[in-house]
Coordinates of C-alpha atoms in Angstrom, one line a residue:
P203 CA 16.4 10.4 19.3
E204 CA 12.9 11.1 20.5
S205 CA 11.3 8.9 17.9
A206 CA 13.1 5.9 19.2
K207 CA 11.9 6.2 22.7
V208 CA 8.8 4.7 24.3
R209 CA 8.0 6.8 27.4
V210 CA 6.3 5.3 30.4
N211 CA 3.4 7.7 30.2
H212 CA 2.5 6.3 26.8
T213 CA 1.9 2.8 28.2
R214 CA -1.6 3.7 29.3
T215 CA -2.6 3.7 25.6
L216 CA -1.4 0.1 25.1
S217 CA -4.1 -2.6 24.6
M218 CA -2.9 -6.1 25.3
D219 CA -4.2 -9.5 26.0
T220 CA -4.1 -9.4 29.8
T221 CA -4.5 -13.2 30.0
M222 CA -0.9 -13.6 28.9
P223 CA 1.2 -14.5 32.0
H224 CA 3.6 -12.0 33.4
L225 CA 2.7 -9.5 30.7
H226 CA 2.6 -6.3 32.8
A227 CA 5.8 -7.3 34.6
L228 CA 7.5 -7.4 31.3
I229 CA 6.3 -4.1 29.8
A230 CA 8.9 -2.1 31.5
G231 CA 11.6 -4.4 30.2
L232 CA 10.3 -3.9 26.6
I233 CA 10.3 -0.1 27.0
L234 CA 13.9 -0.1 28.4
A235 CA 15.1 -2.4 25.6
T236 CA 13.6 -0.1 23.0
V237 CA 15.1 3.0 24.6
A238 CA 18.5 1.4 24.8
R239 CA 18.5 0.4 21.2
G240 CA 17.3 3.9 20.2
A241 CA 20.3 5.3 22.1
H242 CA 22.6 2.9 20.2
A243 CA 21.0 4.1 16.9
Q244 CA 21.8 7.7 17.9
T245 CA 25.5 7.0 18.1
T246 CA 25.6 5.3 14.7
A247 CA 25.7 7.8 11.8
P248 CA 23.0 7.0 9.2
M249 CA 24.3 5.6 5.9
P250 CA 24.2 8.6 3.5
S251 CA 23.0 6.2 0.7
I252 CA 20.0 5.2 2.8
E253 CA 19.1 8.8 3.5
S254 CA 19.6 9.7 -0.2
F255 CA 17.2 7.0 -1.4
W256 CA 14.6 7.9 1.2
K257 CA 14.7 11.5 0.2
I258 CA 13.9 10.8 -3.4
R259 CA 10.5 12.2 -3.9
A260 CA 8.0 14.1 -6.2
P261 CA 5.3 16.4 -5.0
A262 CA 2.0 14.5 -4.5
Q263 CA -1.7 15.2 -5.2
P264 CA -1.0 17.9 -7.9
V265 CA -4.0 20.3 -8.5
L266 CA -3.8 22.9 -11.2
A267 CA -6.0 26.0 -10.9
S268 CA -7.4 27.7 -14.0
D269 CA -4.7 30.4 -13.8
G270 CA -1.9 27.9 -13.7
T271 CA -1.3 28.0 -10.0
L272 CA -0.2 24.6 -8.8
Y273 CA -1.1 23.1 -5.4
V274 CA 0.7 20.0 -4.1
R275 CA 1.5 18.0 -1.0
D276 CA 5.2 17.8 -0.5
W277 CA 7.7 16.9 2.3
P278 CA 11.1 18.6 1.8
D279 CA 11.4 18.8 5.6
G280 CA 10.2 15.3 6.2
V281 CA 6.5 16.0 7.0
R282 CA 3.8 16.4 4.3
Q283 CA 2.5 19.9 4.0
L284 CA 0.5 21.9 1.5
Y285 CA 2.6 23.9 -1.0
R286 CA 1.9 26.3 -3.9
R287 CA 3.7 27.3 -7.0
A288 CA 2.6 30.6 -8.7
P289 CA 1.8 30.6 -12.4
G290 CA 4.5 31.3 -14.9
H291 CA 7.3 29.6 -12.9
E292 CA 9.5 26.8 -14.1
I293 CA 8.8 23.3 -12.8
D294 CA 11.8 23.3 -10.5
A295 CA 10.9 26.7 -9.0
H296 CA 10.6 27.2 -5.2
L297 CA 7.3 25.9 -3.7
E298 CA 5.7 28.2 -1.2
P299 CA 4.7 26.4 2.0
L300 CA 1.1 27.1 3.0
T301 CA 0.8 25.0 6.1
D302 CA 3.0 24.0 9.1
F303 CA 1.1 21.3 10.9
E304 CA 3.4 19.4 13.4
D305 CA 2.3 16.0 12.0
G306 CA 1.5 17.2 8.4
I307 CA -1.7 17.0 6.4
S308 CA -3.6 14.0 5.1
S309 CA -5.2 15.6 2.1
F310 CA -6.6 18.8 0.6
A311 CA -9.4 19.8 -1.7
L312 CA -9.6 23.0 -3.8
S313 CA -13.0 24.6 -4.1
P314 CA -14.5 24.9 -7.6
D315 CA -14.1 28.7 -7.5
E316 CA -10.5 28.2 -6.4
S317 CA -10.9 30.6 -3.5
K318 CA -10.7 28.1 -0.6
I319 CA -9.1 24.8 0.3
I320 CA -10.3 22.2 2.8
I321 CA -7.4 20.5 4.6
S322 CA -7.6 17.3 6.5
A323 CA -4.9 16.8 9.2
A324 CA -4.5 14.4 12.1
I325 CA -2.1 14.2 15.1
G326 CA 0.6 11.6 15.6
G327 CA -0.7 9.1 13.1
S328 CA -4.1 8.8 14.9
E329 CA -6.1 9.2 11.7
Q330 CA -8.5 11.3 13.7
N331 CA -8.7 14.0 11.0
D332 CA -9.7 17.6 11.8
L333 CA -11.0 19.8 9.0
H334 CA -9.4 23.2 8.3
L335 CA -10.3 26.0 5.8
Y336 CA -7.6 27.8 3.9
N337 CA -8.3 31.1 2.1
T338 CA -6.1 31.1 -1.1
A339 CA -6.2 34.9 -1.3
T340 CA -5.4 35.9 2.3
G341 CA -3.6 32.8 3.6
E342 CA -6.0 32.7 6.6
L343 CA -6.3 29.2 8.1
T344 CA -9.4 28.4 10.1
T345 CA -10.1 25.2 12.0
L346 CA -13.7 24.1 11.3
F347 CA -13.9 20.8 13.1
T348 CA -11.8 19.3 15.8
N349 CA -12.8 16.7 18.4
P350 CA -10.5 13.8 19.6
D351 CA -13.5 11.5 19.8
V352 CA -14.8 12.1 16.3
V353 CA -13.4 11.2 12.9
Y354 CA -14.2 13.9 10.3
T355 CA -14.0 13.0 6.6
F356 CA -14.2 15.6 3.8
H357 CA -16.3 14.3 0.9
I358 CA -17.0 16.9 -1.8
W359 CA -17.4 20.6 -2.4
L360 CA -20.8 22.0 -3.5
R361 CA -20.4 23.0 -7.1
D362 CA -21.1 26.7 -6.3
S363 CA -18.4 26.7 -3.6
T364 CA -20.8 27.9 -0.9
G365 CA -20.2 24.9 1.2
F366 CA -19.2 21.2 1.3
I367 CA -20.4 17.8 2.3
Y368 CA -18.6 15.8 5.0
G369 CA -19.0 12.8 7.2
A370 CA -18.6 12.4 10.9
N371 CA -19.1 9.5 13.4
D372 CA -20.3 11.8 16.1
D373 CA -23.2 9.7 17.3
S374 CA -21.7 6.2 17.1
P375 CA -18.1 5.2 16.4
S376 CA -19.1 2.9 13.6
D377 CA -21.7 5.1 11.9
F378 CA -20.6 8.0 9.6
H379 CA -23.5 10.5 9.1
I380 CA -23.6 12.9 6.2
Y381 CA -23.6 16.7 6.7
R382 CA -23.6 19.8 4.6
Y383 CA -21.6 22.7 5.9
D384 CA -22.5 26.3 4.9
L385 CA -19.6 28.7 4.8
A386 CA -21.7 31.8 5.1
T387 CA -23.4 30.8 8.3
G388 CA -20.8 28.4 9.7
T389 CA -23.5 25.8 10.4
S390 CA -23.9 22.2 9.5
T391 CA -27.1 20.4 8.4
R392 CA -27.4 16.6 8.8
L393 CA -28.5 15.1 5.5
S394 CA -28.4 11.4 6.4
D395 CA -28.3 9.5 9.7
R396 CA -28.3 6.0 8.2
P397 CA -26.2 3.4 10.0
G398 CA -22.9 2.4 8.4
H399 CA -19.9 4.0 6.8
W400 CA -21.2 6.4 4.0
I401 CA -19.2 8.4 1.5
T402 CA -20.5 11.1 -0.8
A403 CA -19.3 10.8 -4.4
D404 CA -21.0 13.6 -6.4
V405 CA -23.6 16.4 -6.1
T406 CA -25.9 18.0 -8.6
D407 CA -25.4 21.5 -9.8
D408 CA -28.2 22.8 -7.6
G409 CA -27.0 20.8 -4.6
T410 CA -30.3 19.0 -4.0
R411 CA -29.2 15.5 -4.9
I412 CA -26.1 13.6 -3.9
L413 CA -24.7 10.2 -4.7
L414 CA -23.9 8.1 -1.6
N415 CA -21.9 4.9 -1.2
R416 CA -21.9 2.6 1.8
Y417 CA -18.7 0.8 2.4
F418 CA -19.0 -2.7 3.9
A419 CA -15.6 -4.2 2.8
A420 CA -13.1 -3.8 0.0
F421 CA -15.3 -5.8 -2.4
H422 CA -18.7 -5.1 -0.9
A423 CA -20.4 -1.7 -1.3
E424 CA -23.8 -0.3 -2.2
A425 CA -24.8 2.9 -3.8
M426 CA -27.8 5.2 -3.8
E427 CA -29.0 8.7 -4.7
L428 CA -30.4 10.9 -1.9
N429 CA -32.7 13.9 -2.5
T430 CA -31.6 16.2 0.3
R431 CA -34.9 18.2 0.2
T432 CA -37.4 15.3 0.3
G433 CA -35.3 12.5 1.8
E434 CA -36.2 10.2 -1.1
T435 CA -33.6 7.7 -2.2
I436 CA -33.0 5.6 -5.3
T437 CA -30.9 2.5 -5.0
I438 CA -28.3 2.2 -7.8
T439 CA -29.1 -1.3 -9.1
D440 CA -30.4 -4.3 -7.1
S441 CA -27.7 -6.9 -7.2
D442 CA -26.1 -9.7 -5.3
D443 CA -25.8 -8.8 -1.6
T444 CA -22.1 -9.1 -1.6
A445 CA -21.4 -7.4 -4.9
Y446 CA -19.4 -4.2 -5.2
R447 CA -21.4 -1.2 -6.6
W448 CA -19.8 2.3 -6.3
A449 CA -21.4 5.4 -7.7
H450 CA -18.9 7.9 -9.0
A451 CA -20.6 10.7 -10.8
Y452 CA -23.6 12.0 -12.6
A453 CA -23.5 11.7 -16.4
P454 CA -24.3 14.8 -18.5
G455 CA -27.9 16.0 -17.7
E456 CA -27.7 14.5 -14.2
Q457 CA -30.4 11.9 -15.0
R458 CA -27.9 9.0 -15.3
V459 CA -25.2 7.8 -12.9
L460 CA -21.8 6.3 -13.7
F461 CA -21.0 3.5 -11.3
V462 CA -18.5 0.7 -11.1
S463 CA -19.5 -2.9 -10.2
D464 CA -18.0 -6.3 -10.3
H465 CA -21.5 -7.9 -10.8
P466 CA -22.0 -10.0 -12.8
T467 CA -18.6 -10.4 -14.6
G468 CA -16.5 -10.6 -11.4
V469 CA -14.3 -7.8 -12.7
R470 CA -14.9 -4.1 -11.9
R471 CA -16.4 -2.4 -15.0
L472 CA -18.1 0.9 -15.7
Y473 CA -21.9 1.0 -15.9
E474 CA -24.6 3.7 -16.5
F475 CA -27.7 3.7 -14.4
D476 CA -30.9 5.5 -15.5
L477 CA -32.5 7.2 -12.5
A478 CA -35.9 7.3 -14.2
T479 CA -36.2 3.7 -15.5
H480 CA -33.8 2.1 -12.9
L481 CA -32.2 0.2 -15.8
H482 CA -28.5 0.0 -16.4
D483 CA -26.1 -0.9 -19.2
A484 CA -22.4 -1.2 -19.8
P485 CA -20.7 1.1 -22.2
E486 CA -18.5 -0.6 -24.8
I487 CA -15.2 0.2 -23.1
G488 CA -12.5 -1.8 -21.4
S489 CA -12.6 -5.6 -21.2
D490 CA -13.0 -8.3 -18.6
A491 CA -9.2 -8.6 -18.5
R492 CA -8.7 -5.2 -16.8
E493 CA -10.4 -3.5 -13.8
V494 CA -11.5 0.1 -13.6
E495 CA -9.6 1.9 -10.9
S496 CA -10.7 5.5 -11.0
V497 CA -13.4 7.6 -12.6
E498 CA -13.0 11.4 -13.2
L499 CA -15.2 13.9 -15.0
N500 CA -14.5 17.5 -15.9
E501 CA -16.8 20.2 -14.5
D502 CA -19.4 20.2 -17.3
R503 CA -19.4 16.4 -17.4
S504 CA -18.4 16.3 -21.1
L505 CA -15.2 14.3 -20.6
L506 CA -14.5 11.1 -18.7
A507 CA -11.1 9.8 -17.7
L508 CA -10.7 6.2 -16.6
T509 CA -7.7 4.4 -15.2
F510 CA -7.5 0.6 -15.5
N511 CA -5.4 -1.9 -13.6
E512 CA -3.8 -4.4 -16.0
D513 CA -1.6 -6.9 -14.2
G514 CA -0.6 -4.3 -11.7
F515 CA 0.3 -1.6 -14.3
G516 CA -2.0 1.4 -14.8
T517 CA -3.4 2.7 -18.1
L518 CA -5.3 6.0 -18.7
H519 CA -8.1 6.4 -21.2
V520 CA -10.3 9.5 -22.0
Y521 CA -13.8 9.4 -23.5
R522 CA -16.3 12.0 -24.8
L523 CA -19.6 12.0 -23.1
P524 CA -22.4 11.0 -23.5
D525 CA -21.4 8.7 -26.3
F526 CA -18.2 7.2 -24.8
N527 CA -16.1 7.9 -27.9
E528 CA -12.5 7.4 -26.9
V529 CA -9.9 10.2 -27.3
G530 CA -6.4 8.8 -27.8
I531 CA -4.1 9.7 -24.9
T532 CA -0.3 8.9 -24.6
T533 CA 1.0 8.7 -21.0
G534 CA 4.6 7.6 -21.8
E535 CA 6.4 4.8 -20.1
P536 CA 4.5 2.1 -18.2
G537 CA 3.8 2.4 -14.5
L538 CA 1.0 3.5 -12.2
I539 CA -1.3 6.3 -13.1
G540 CA -2.7 8.4 -10.2
D541 CA -4.1 11.8 -9.2
V542 CA -6.1 12.2 -12.5
D543 CA -7.8 15.5 -12.9
L544 CA -9.8 17.1 -15.7
L545 CA -10.1 20.9 -15.8
G546 CA -12.0 21.7 -19.0
D547 CA -10.1 19.8 -21.6
R548 CA -6.8 19.9 -19.7
L549 CA -5.8 16.6 -18.3
T550 CA -3.3 16.1 -15.4
W551 CA -2.0 12.9 -13.8
T552 CA 1.0 11.4 -12.0
L553 CA 3.1 8.5 -13.2
S554 CA 5.1 6.3 -10.9
N555 CA 7.3 3.4 -11.6
A556 CA 10.6 1.9 -10.3
R557 CA 12.5 4.9 -11.9
N558 CA 9.9 7.6 -11.3
P559 CA 8.7 8.7 -7.9
G560 CA 5.5 10.2 -9.2
I561 CA 6.1 13.1 -11.5
A562 CA 3.0 15.0 -12.6
Y563 CA 2.1 15.6 -16.2
Q564 CA -0.3 17.8 -18.2
K565 CA -1.8 17.5 -21.6
G566 CA -4.6 19.1 -23.6
V567 CA -7.0 16.3 -24.4
F568 CA -7.5 17.3 -28.0
T569 CA -4.0 18.4 -28.8
R570 CA -1.2 16.4 -30.4
E571 CA 1.4 17.7 -27.9
M572 CA 3.3 15.2 -25.8
P573 CA 2.6 15.1 -22.1
R574 CA 4.4 18.0 -20.3
P575 CA 5.8 17.5 -16.8
I576 CA 4.5 20.1 -14.3
T577 CA 6.5 18.8 -11.3
T578 CA 10.0 17.5 -11.0
A579 CA 11.6 14.8 -8.9
E580 CA 14.2 15.4 -6.1
T581 CA 16.7 12.8 -7.1
Q582 CA 19.4 13.4 -4.4
G583 CA 22.0 13.1 -7.3
I584 CA 21.0 9.5 -8.0
D585 CA 20.5 8.6 -11.7
L586 CA 16.9 7.2 -11.6
G587 CA 17.3 5.9 -15.1
K588 CA 19.7 3.3 -13.8
L589 CA 17.4 1.9 -11.1
T590 CA 16.1 -1.6 -11.5
L591 CA 12.8 -2.4 -13.2
P592 CA 10.9 -5.5 -11.9
E593 CA 10.1 -8.6 -13.9
L594 CA 6.5 -9.9 -13.7
I595 CA 6.6 -13.6 -13.0
T596 CA 4.2 -16.3 -11.9
Y597 CA 4.9 -19.3 -9.7
T598 CA 2.9 -22.4 -8.8
S599 CA 1.6 -22.6 -5.3
F600 CA 1.0 -25.6 -3.0
D601 CA -2.3 -26.6 -4.7
G602 CA -1.3 -25.8 -8.3
F603 CA -2.6 -22.3 -8.2
E604 CA -0.6 -19.7 -10.3
V605 CA 0.4 -16.7 -8.2
P606 CA 1.8 -13.5 -9.9
A607 CA 4.8 -11.7 -8.4
F608 CA 7.2 -8.9 -9.1
L609 CA 10.9 -10.0 -9.0
Y610 CA 13.6 -7.4 -8.4
L611 CA 17.3 -8.3 -9.0
P612 CA 20.4 -6.3 -8.1
P613 CA 21.9 -4.3 -11.0
G614 CA 24.0 -6.6 -13.2
Y615 CA 23.1 -9.7 -11.3
D616 CA 23.1 -13.1 -13.2
K617 CA 22.1 -16.4 -11.7
S618 CA 25.4 -17.8 -12.8
Q619 CA 26.9 -15.8 -9.9
G620 CA 25.0 -18.0 -7.4
P621 CA 22.3 -17.4 -4.9
I622 CA 22.0 -14.1 -3.1
P623 CA 20.1 -12.9 0.1
F624 CA 16.5 -12.1 -0.6
V625 CA 13.6 -10.2 1.0
A626 CA 10.1 -11.6 0.5
H627 CA 7.9 -8.5 0.8
F628 CA 4.2 -9.0 1.6
H629 CA 1.7 -6.3 1.0
G630 CA -1.0 -5.2 3.4
G631 CA -4.7 -5.0 3.0
P632 CA -5.1 -7.9 2.6
E633 CA -7.1 -6.6 -0.4
S634 CA -4.1 -4.6 -1.7
Q635 CA -1.7 -5.3 -4.5
H636 CA 2.0 -5.1 -5.1
R637 CA 2.5 -2.8 -8.1
P638 CA 5.6 -1.6 -9.9
R639 CA 5.7 1.8 -8.2
F640 CA 8.7 3.6 -7.0
D641 CA 10.0 2.1 -3.7
A642 CA 13.0 3.7 -2.1
Q643 CA 13.6 0.8 0.3
T644 CA 13.5 -1.8 -2.5
Q645 CA 15.9 0.2 -4.7
F646 CA 18.3 0.7 -1.8
L647 CA 18.3 -3.0 -1.0
L648 CA 19.1 -3.8 -4.6
T649 CA 22.2 -1.6 -4.5
R650 CA 23.4 -3.6 -1.5
G651 CA 23.1 -6.9 -3.3
Y652 CA 19.7 -8.1 -2.0
G653 CA 17.0 -9.4 -4.2
V654 CA 13.3 -8.7 -3.5
I655 CA 10.3 -10.6 -4.5
K656 CA 6.8 -9.1 -4.1
P657 CA 4.1 -11.8 -4.5
N658 CA 0.4 -10.9 -5.0
V659 CA -0.9 -13.9 -3.0
R660 CA -4.5 -15.0 -3.3
G661 CA -6.7 -12.4 -1.7
S662 CA -4.9 -9.5 -3.5
A663 CA -6.8 -6.9 -5.4
G664 CA -6.5 -6.2 -9.2
Y665 CA -7.4 -9.7 -10.5
G666 CA -11.2 -9.8 -10.0
V667 CA -13.6 -10.7 -7.3
E668 CA -13.0 -14.4 -7.3
Y669 CA -9.2 -13.9 -6.7
V670 CA -9.7 -11.4 -3.9
N671 CA -12.2 -13.6 -2.1
M672 CA -9.9 -16.7 -2.2
D673 CA -8.4 -16.0 1.2
N674 CA -11.6 -14.9 3.1
Y675 CA -12.4 -16.3 6.5
R676 CA -11.5 -20.0 6.7
N677 CA -9.2 -19.8 3.7
R678 CA -6.8 -17.4 5.5
W679 CA -3.9 -19.8 5.7
D680 CA -3.9 -20.5 2.0
S681 CA -2.5 -17.1 1.4
V682 CA 0.2 -17.8 3.9
K683 CA 1.1 -21.0 2.0
D684 CA 1.3 -18.8 -1.2
G685 CA 3.9 -16.7 0.6
V686 CA 6.0 -19.6 1.6
E687 CA 5.9 -21.0 -2.0
A688 CA 7.3 -17.7 -3.3
A689 CA 10.4 -18.3 -1.2
R690 CA 10.6 -21.9 -2.3
W691 CA 10.4 -20.7 -5.9
L692 CA 13.4 -18.5 -5.3
V693 CA 15.4 -21.5 -4.0
T694 CA 14.2 -23.9 -6.7
N695 CA 15.2 -21.5 -9.4
G696 CA 18.6 -20.7 -8.0
Y697 CA 18.1 -17.1 -6.9
A698 CA 18.3 -17.7 -3.2
E699 CA 19.2 -20.4 -0.7
R700 CA 17.4 -21.7 2.4
G701 CA 17.9 -19.6 5.5
R702 CA 18.9 -16.5 3.6
I703 CA 15.4 -15.2 2.8
A704 CA 13.8 -12.6 5.1
A705 CA 10.0 -12.3 5.4
Y706 CA 8.9 -8.7 5.6
G707 CA 5.7 -6.7 5.5
G708 CA 3.5 -4.1 7.1
S709 CA -0.1 -4.3 8.5
Y710 CA -1.6 -7.5 7.0
G711 CA 1.8 -7.9 5.5
G712 CA 3.2 -8.0 9.0
F713 CA 0.9 -10.9 9.8
M714 CA 2.3 -12.6 6.7
A715 CA 5.9 -11.9 7.7
V716 CA 5.2 -13.8 11.0
A717 CA 2.9 -16.5 9.7
T718 CA 5.2 -17.5 6.8
V719 CA 8.2 -18.2 9.0
I720 CA 5.8 -20.4 11.1
E721 CA 4.5 -22.3 8.0
G722 CA 7.9 -22.5 6.3
P723 CA 10.5 -22.8 9.1
D724 CA 13.0 -24.5 6.8
I725 CA 13.1 -21.7 4.2
F726 CA 13.3 -18.4 6.0
G727 CA 16.2 -17.0 8.0
A728 CA 14.6 -13.8 9.5
S729 CA 11.3 -11.9 9.8
C730 CA 10.4 -8.2 10.1
N731 CA 6.9 -7.4 11.2
V732 CA 5.8 -3.7 10.8
V733 CA 2.5 -2.7 12.4
G734 CA 1.3 -6.3 11.9
I735 CA -1.5 -8.4 13.3
V736 CA -0.5 -11.4 15.5
N737 CA -3.7 -12.1 17.4
F738 CA -6.9 -11.7 15.4
E739 CA -9.1 -11.8 18.6
T740 CA -7.4 -8.9 20.3
F741 CA -7.0 -7.1 17.0
L742 CA -10.7 -7.2 16.3
E743 CA -11.6 -6.3 19.8
Q744 CA -9.3 -3.3 20.0
T745 CA -9.2 -1.9 16.5
K746 CA -11.3 1.3 16.1
S747 CA -15.0 0.3 16.2
Y748 CA -15.8 2.0 12.9
R749 CA -13.4 -0.6 11.3
R750 CA -14.4 -3.7 13.1
A751 CA -17.2 -4.9 10.9
L752 CA -15.1 -4.3 7.8
R753 CA -12.3 -6.5 9.2
E754 CA -14.7 -9.2 10.5
A755 CA -16.0 -9.7 6.9
E756 CA -12.4 -10.5 5.9
Y757 CA -10.9 -12.4 8.8
G758 CA -13.9 -14.0 10.5
P759 CA -16.2 -12.8 13.3
L760 CA -15.4 -12.5 17.0
S761 CA -18.3 -15.0 17.5
D762 CA -15.9 -17.7 16.1
P763 CA -13.0 -17.4 18.6
A764 CA -11.8 -20.9 17.9
F765 CA -11.1 -20.1 14.3
L766 CA -9.5 -16.8 15.1
K767 CA -7.2 -18.5 17.5
S768 CA -6.2 -21.1 14.9
I769 CA -4.9 -18.4 12.4
S770 CA -3.3 -16.1 15.0
P771 CA 0.5 -16.4 15.0
I772 CA 0.7 -15.6 18.7
N773 CA -0.8 -19.0 19.4
R774 CA 2.0 -20.6 17.5
A775 CA 4.8 -18.4 18.7
N776 CA 6.7 -21.4 19.9
D777 CA 7.2 -22.3 16.3
I778 CA 9.1 -19.1 15.5
N779 CA 12.8 -20.0 15.4
V780 CA 14.3 -17.1 13.4
P781 CA 15.4 -13.6 14.4
M782 CA 12.5 -11.2 14.5
M783 CA 12.3 -7.4 14.1
I784 CA 9.1 -5.7 15.3
A785 CA 8.3 -2.0 14.5
H786 CA 5.1 -0.2 15.4
G787 CA 3.6 3.2 16.1
L788 CA 2.1 3.7 19.5
N789 CA -0.9 5.7 18.1
D790 CA -2.0 3.0 15.6
P791 CA -5.8 3.1 15.3
R792 CA -5.9 0.1 13.0
V793 CA -3.6 -2.5 14.5
P794 CA -3.2 -1.4 18.1
I795 CA 0.3 -1.5 19.7
G796 CA -0.8 -4.4 21.8
E797 CA -0.3 -6.7 18.9
A798 CA 3.4 -5.8 18.7
M799 CA 3.7 -6.1 22.5
Q800 CA 2.2 -9.5 22.6
L801 CA 4.7 -10.9 20.1
A802 CA 7.7 -9.2 21.7
V803 CA 6.7 -10.5 25.2
S804 CA 6.1 -14.1 23.9
L805 CA 9.5 -14.1 22.2
Q806 CA 11.3 -12.7 25.2
Q807 CA 9.7 -15.3 27.5
R808 CA 11.3 -18.0 25.3
G809 CA 14.7 -16.3 25.6
Y810 CA 14.7 -14.6 22.2
D811 CA 15.8 -11.0 21.9
P812 CA 13.7 -9.4 19.2
E813 CA 14.8 -6.2 17.5
L814 CA 12.2 -3.6 18.8
L815 CA 11.4 -0.2 17.4
F816 CA 8.4 1.7 18.8
F817 CA 7.5 5.3 17.7
P818 CA 5.4 7.4 20.1
D819 CA 4.5 9.9 17.4
E820 CA 3.4 7.5 14.7
G821 CA 0.3 5.4 13.9
H822 CA -0.3 2.8 11.2
G823 CA 3.0 3.2 9.4
F824 CA 5.7 5.8 9.7
A825 CA 4.9 9.2 8.2
K826 CA 7.9 11.3 9.4
L827 CA 11.1 11.2 7.4
S828 CA 13.2 11.0 10.6
N829 CA 11.3 7.9 11.7
R830 CA 11.4 6.3 8.3
L831 CA 15.2 6.8 8.2
L832 CA 15.6 5.3 11.6
F833 CA 13.6 2.3 10.6
A834 CA 15.5 1.9 7.3
N835 CA 18.9 1.9 9.1
R836 CA 17.8 -0.6 11.7
F837 CA 16.2 -2.8 9.1
I838 CA 19.3 -3.0 6.9
D839 CA 21.5 -3.7 10.0
F840 CA 19.0 -6.5 10.9
L841 CA 19.3 -8.0 7.5
K842 CA 23.1 -7.9 7.6
N843 CA 23.1 -9.6 10.9
T844 CA 20.6 -12.4 10.0
I845 CA 20.7 -13.3 6.3
G846 CA 24.0 -11.7 5.5
E847 CA 25.1 -9.4 2.6

């Protein structure tokens, strides 16, 4: 199939370490190997059970209009598009497709007057989003901004729906300036040209003041208010230079700002900042044991909805403003809460867990009614209620540190049956977190007798700033050792045996999948690296420039090449002695394809034959269903051939 091919005319986009001997001479061999294996995949019929699991879904990003019209992102044909369901229809009624972008859409935003939608869409996984305007009455779709050299980011609608605020790195790749677009005139006005990556969070009713956040790294951000008429700014708290301070919204009256910070407690909490006195305080909500994840207000700012992260699970709480009196809300079974929206006193959200792919619910805040589903899941005939829920465990790492992990076991499995093949799945980020959400691949592996462990190694989000910083810069390899110890815990506790554990992960998790088999050669039997980093020098040099400073803050600066070399798996490739699968998108703007090529070439030079899968129409991950299915089939075959069944 086309998705399995790497055409020669795509090689000009590859960025590789040209100091590697014989590199260019081997590129053609890599391409031919991938094409040949793609042709083999074409003759092998996909396992229906794999396809069934991967087609389980629920519409995403549900937005309810005031008349009951529902807008969602969905992918019945394998590519995410914008859909609409008219009011008065049952939840399983046909969804009307509104867009037909070849590579789908990234996101959408309904205007306050519900007459227009801004749609963000990119080509081929490039993340170079264009902005389009959709008229909800006429269906007219107009492209507003498109430039292959510029990243456009929609921020927020003006509250009167006459325009919106967006960001663009049109002057410098690493600087996102702030603009206001006027729909009547079709013109843009620059509001801020400050250096850095800025994002608009809220705007006053009259459109003259906005809340801006500058993103430095996952746990370093600063916030300010900008008066768009005078240019005057107010910094939202003066704090430690490396603290996280993110302004979310104006409080009632627009004289106070709700913001989230991890200073001084080390855990993300909600605070209120007074724009007149410049003083701030913390409302009596939450606790230091849970982190604030999202902040949503209704249109008149009288209700506040907060989601919290508690050991990876999500909880939803609603408060009256300005007094922060809590209104009791029941969300049902445990899982992850997302896509929270408040329209008046009507609350909507999605819930995802191992048995729920993200169904959306609605409830009146002040009613006693139970949450009512407003979307339904496409189950492919699979009884989701019988899928496996994870167990939250902790294990002791090399230095006595306790690491949390989610353990998934096949249905009906008991340790008395003996060890089974296992997959150690490492998350990306690295400031991400494994959470008990629905995962089609995990559930399919469980039905085939594989166990899965998902460790949240040091450096993961969700456990406070101290935890997330434990892997920064020179502590990078400590998180790798945490990953190895997860596999050792499986063996020690009788779940798995040496040589029958596969390391697997994407992005930073791909780095972990390679690094752990280097650090623990006696414990792993295979490794699958998806869009992963293998050479931190070339990665930092060739990632998109607007991302470079963010990544240097995490991994170390290019000015310290000796250290970057020391943590780069490519420099220890001779220590890789297990079968390797490498999958990557050729248009990846985050981890360029050269990372995959370097590893593949190095292994081939040593006589190894890595399993290769390169997608010319994908970027940092695989968005199209056809490509995800191809990867899933190749991955399960790889596991069967390496760690067994």
